[in-house]
C-alpha cells in the first residue's frame, strides 16, 4: 500500500490558506487606492507648502596646545597626550563666539519674497540692503513691505498675512513709517525706528520685498543654539560643525564665519603675550627717550662750553670698563624690577597672568623660569576661555586652578632665589664701579664732570637700543604667530533634512495601504458574525447542503419572477441536494429555521418551495412562525385565517390552503398572532394537519420560528424528514450556532443540514464548490459564462459592471463597517 505524503498535504493546505487570506483582503482594493491617493496627495501638498530645511556642515582641526610642563604638573594627565575637546565645543557654541561671528555677517535684517503660500527668504539675493542703527530704539520681529518704485524711491507698507500664514500673533510695526515714499540712502528715523535703505539691484524695480529686524541679542542666542558640534571620530581632534537652515547660503556663511572667528580668537589669545611685551617696552622707552634726549643736550652744551674737551687715553680704557659695568648694573636693575613684579603677582595669588611679560624679553636666560612663566600664562588663558562658557565651580576650572597653584609655588620659590642672586651680582658690580670712580676722582674737575655726563648718556643709549631690539623681536614674533587650529573643510553645500521627501512618500504609500488594511483587520477581529464559508466550517458542525447568493432583485419571489437568475439556480441546486437526501420517500417534509430573525428563513422557504413547484412537484409552504408572520405578505394575502386559526379549531384544513399564480405551488399563512404560539404548535392538531398535507402534496415546506429565540422549533424538527438551518453571511453571530451544534452533537436532532444564505461575493469562497450531501455546484457571480447560460440580459450585466466600477465611498463605508 502506497504511503500518504502528509507533508505534501500540509504544504497544499498552507498554500490554500495563503491564497485565501490574499483573496479575502485584496477585494478591498478600492479602499487601498483611495487612501493611497489621499496620503500621497497630502504629502505632495505638504512638500509644496513647506519651506525646505537644509543641513550645512564644516569641520575644524583642534591642535594640542598644552605644554609639557602642564602635563607634568597634572599627574592625572601625565600619560595622556589627548585633547579635551569639550572646552572647545562649549566655546564654539557660546553666545560670545556667536556675537563675534555675527559681526562679520548681515543677519540682523531678514528679507523675504512677497508670496501668498510660504515665506521665501532672499538673503543675499535681496534687491535692497538695510543698515540698522541698533544704538537707537528699534521695532523688531515686525514684517514690513517695501515696494521699489524707481531707482531712487521706494514706499513702505504694512505687511499682509499670506494665504498659508496661520500665525495671527505678529508684532506691531512702526505705523509712523507706513504709506510714505522715501529715497534710497535716506536715513529713516522715528521715535521707534532708525535705519537706512540702499538699492543693490536696480533692475528689479516694481518688486515687493518683505523685511523684518531681528534683535541682535535674540539672534545671538538663536545662532548659539542652532549649531551642533560633534567629533569626527573617537580618536581624532576634528570637530564637525553643522546647522539647520532654510537658506543654504545663510547657513554656509555662518558656519564659515564661526570657524574663522574661533581661529582669530585663538590667535588673539596667543598674541596677548607679545602685545603685553610690546606695551611694557613702549612704556619703558617713553621714560628712556626723554632721559636720553636730556643727557644728549647736556653733553652737547658741556662740549660747547669747554671747547670740545676730551679725556686722556689713560682713562679711556677705565671709562669703557665703567660703561660696561653700568650696562650690566642697569640690566640687573631691570631684571630685579621684573622679579619683584613677578613676586607681587605670586603674593596676590592672582588667577589672571595675561599681563605678565615673558622673561626672555628682560634678558633672563633661566630656562626653568621661562618654562614656568609660559605654563602659567597658558593655564591662565585656558581658564579665561573656560570661564566664557562655564562658571568657576566647573570641574575643568577647578582642575586648572590646582595646576596653577602648583606652578605658582614653584615659580615663587624660583623668583625668590633669582632676586637673591641678582642682588648679590648687583652689589659686586657696584663695588667695582666704586673702585673706578675713585680713579676718576684724580682727573681735573672738567674732565671728571664730562666723563660723568658721558657715562650716563652711554648708559641710557645702550638701554634704549636694547629695548628697541626687544620691541622689534616681539613684533616679529607676533607677526609670525599662527593659530594652533585650522579649518579643515569649509561649509559649501547643504543637505536636505526636512522634509525627507522620499521617506515621506514611502510612509504615505505604506499608510495608504496599511491603514485601511488595519481597519479591516480590526473590524474582522471585533466582528463576531459568519463572514465566509471557512468561518462557517469552523463554527458550524452541521453538514452544509447548499449556498444561496445575495439577491439584488426587488422581490422575495426570486425563483418565480426571475427563474434564470443565479439565485434561482442556487435554489435549484438545493432542490437537487434535497432530492438526493430524501430519495425513496413519496412526500418530503422540510422544516426551515435559523438562529434569529432576519437570516432569510422565510425567503429560503418560499423560494425552495417555488423551485420544487417548478420541478413539477405539488408543493405547499406553511408559515409556522406565529410570532412574526411574513409569508402572507409575500403573496399579498391578509392574515385573517391561517395556521393559528386552524390550530385553535375555528377553521378546517382545506380552508387555510391557498393557491398561487404558479402551478403546483400553494401556501398556508400564519394567521392571526395568538397569545400562546408555543402551545399551539405542540397540539395534536398540528400532527393531524401534517398528515392532511402529506396525503395531498409531494413537498411540504414549514417556515418555523428562529430556534435560538423560541423552544417549540426543537420539538417540531423531530416531525420532519429534512431540517434546514439557515445561516446568513455577515449577519449570523458565531455564538448563536452553539446551541444547534450541541443538539446535533448530542443527537437530540436528526436530519439537520445547513444553508449558507446571502453570499455577497462568492469569488473567494472555495470558488464555487460547497461540501455536503449532494456536492452541489455554486455558480459564482464572477463566472463569465453565467450570464449567457442563465439568461441575464446583456443590459443587466452592463448595469452591474457599471455599478461595480463606480466607487461610492459612503456606500463602501457602510458596507465595510456593516452600517445599516
JSON list of C-alpha atoms in Angstrom, two decimals, residues 621-626 629 631-632 637-658 667-674 680-681 685-686 689 702:
[
{"chain": "A", "resi": 621, "resn": "UNK", "atom": "CA", "xyz": [-45.22, 26.26, 2.01]},
{"chain": "A", "resi": 622, "resn": "UNK", "atom": "CA", "xyz": [-46.57, 26.79, 5.55]},
{"chain": "A", "resi": 623, "resn": "UNK", "atom": "CA", "xyz": [-45.97, 29.94, 7.61]},
{"chain": "A", "resi": 624, "resn": "UNK", "atom": "CA", "xyz": [-45.41, 28.33, 11.00]},
{"chain": "A", "resi": 625, "resn": "UNK", "atom": "CA", "xyz": [-43.79, 31.42, 12.55]},
{"chain": "A", "resi": 626, "resn": "UNK", "atom": "CA", "xyz": [-46.79, 32.52, 14.60]},
{"chain": "A", "resi": 629, "resn": "UNK", "atom": "CA", "xyz": [-45.54, 36.10, 10.29]},
{"chain": "A", "resi": 631, "resn": "UNK", "atom": "CA", "xyz": [-45.20, 34.60, 4.36]},
{"chain": "A", "resi": 632, "resn": "UNK", "atom": "CA", "xyz": [-48.67, 36.02, 3.67]},
{"chain": "A", "resi": 637, "resn": "UNK", "atom": "CA", "xyz": [-52.58, 37.94, 1.38]},
{"chain": "A", "resi": 638, "resn": "UNK", "atom": "CA", "xyz": [-54.32, 39.03, 4.60]},
{"chain": "A", "resi": 639, "resn": "UNK", "atom": "CA", "xyz": [-53.71, 37.19, 7.88]},
{"chain": "A", "resi": 640, "resn": "UNK", "atom": "CA", "xyz": [-57.38, 36.74, 8.86]},
{"chain": "A", "resi": 641, "resn": "UNK", "atom": "CA", "xyz": [-57.24, 32.95, 8.62]},
{"chain": "A", "resi": 642, "resn": "UNK", "atom": "CA", "xyz": [-54.27, 30.66, 8.68]},
{"chain": "A", "resi": 643, "resn": "UNK", "atom": "CA", "xyz": [-52.41, 28.05, 10.69]},
{"chain": "A", "resi": 644, "resn": "UNK", "atom": "CA", "xyz": [-53.17, 29.68, 14.04]},
{"chain": "A", "resi": 645, "resn": "UNK", "atom": "CA", "xyz": [-56.92, 29.76, 13.40]},
{"chain": "A", "resi": 646, "resn": "UNK", "atom": "CA", "xyz": [-56.79, 26.10, 12.33]},
{"chain": "A", "resi": 647, "resn": "UNK", "atom": "CA", "xyz": [-54.86, 25.03, 15.42]},
{"chain": "A", "resi": 648, "resn": "UNK", "atom": "CA", "xyz": [-57.45, 26.61, 17.71]},
{"chain": "A", "resi": 649, "resn": "UNK", "atom": "CA", "xyz": [-60.20, 24.74, 15.83]},
{"chain": "A", "resi": 650, "resn": "UNK", "atom": "CA", "xyz": [-62.01, 27.63, 14.19]},
{"chain": "A", "resi": 651, "resn": "UNK", "atom": "CA", "xyz": [-61.44, 26.60, 10.56]},
{"chain": "A", "resi": 652, "resn": "UNK", "atom": "CA", "xyz": [-60.81, 23.44, 8.62]},
{"chain": "A", "resi": 653, "resn": "UNK", "atom": "CA", "xyz": [-57.52, 22.42, 7.00]},
{"chain": "A", "resi": 654, "resn": "UNK", "atom": "CA", "xyz": [-58.68, 22.87, 3.43]},
{"chain": "A", "resi": 655, "resn": "UNK", "atom": "CA", "xyz": [-59.84, 26.43, 4.15]},
{"chain": "A", "resi": 656, "resn": "UNK", "atom": "CA", "xyz": [-56.35, 27.72, 5.02]},
{"chain": "A", "resi": 657, "resn": "UNK", "atom": "CA", "xyz": [-54.58, 26.34, 1.96]},
{"chain": "A", "resi": 658, "resn": "UNK", "atom": "CA", "xyz": [-54.40, 28.92, -0.78]},
{"chain": "A", "resi": 667, "resn": "UNK", "atom": "CA", "xyz": [-49.20, 28.36, 0.73]},
{"chain": "A", "resi": 668, "resn": "UNK", "atom": "CA", "xyz": [-50.65, 28.37, 4.23]},
{"chain": "A", "resi": 669, "resn": "UNK", "atom": "CA", "xyz": [-50.49, 31.75, 6.01]},
{"chain": "A", "resi": 670, "resn": "UNK", "atom": "CA", "xyz": [-49.67, 32.01, 9.68]},
{"chain": "A", "resi": 671, "resn": "UNK", "atom": "CA", "xyz": [-52.94, 33.57, 10.61]},
{"chain": "A", "resi": 672, "resn": "UNK", "atom": "CA", "xyz": [-53.72, 35.93, 13.47]},
{"chain": "A", "resi": 673, "resn": "UNK", "atom": "CA", "xyz": [-50.91, 36.16, 16.03]},
{"chain": "A", "resi": 674, "resn": "UNK", "atom": "CA", "xyz": [-52.07, 34.04, 19.01]},
{"chain": "A", "resi": 680, "resn": "UNK", "atom": "CA", "xyz": [-50.44, 25.78, 19.67]},
{"chain": "A", "resi": 681, "resn": "UNK", "atom": "CA", "xyz": [-47.55, 24.25, 17.73]},
{"chain": "A", "resi": 685, "resn": "UNK", "atom": "CA", "xyz": [-54.00, 19.23, 15.53]},
{"chain": "A", "resi": 686, "resn": "UNK", "atom": "CA", "xyz": [-50.58, 20.12, 14.07]},
{"chain": "A", "resi": 689, "resn": "UNK", "atom": "CA", "xyz": [-52.54, 18.93, 9.72]},
{"chain": "A", "resi": 702, "resn": "UNK", "atom": "CA", "xyz": [-42.50, 24.65, 7.01]}
]
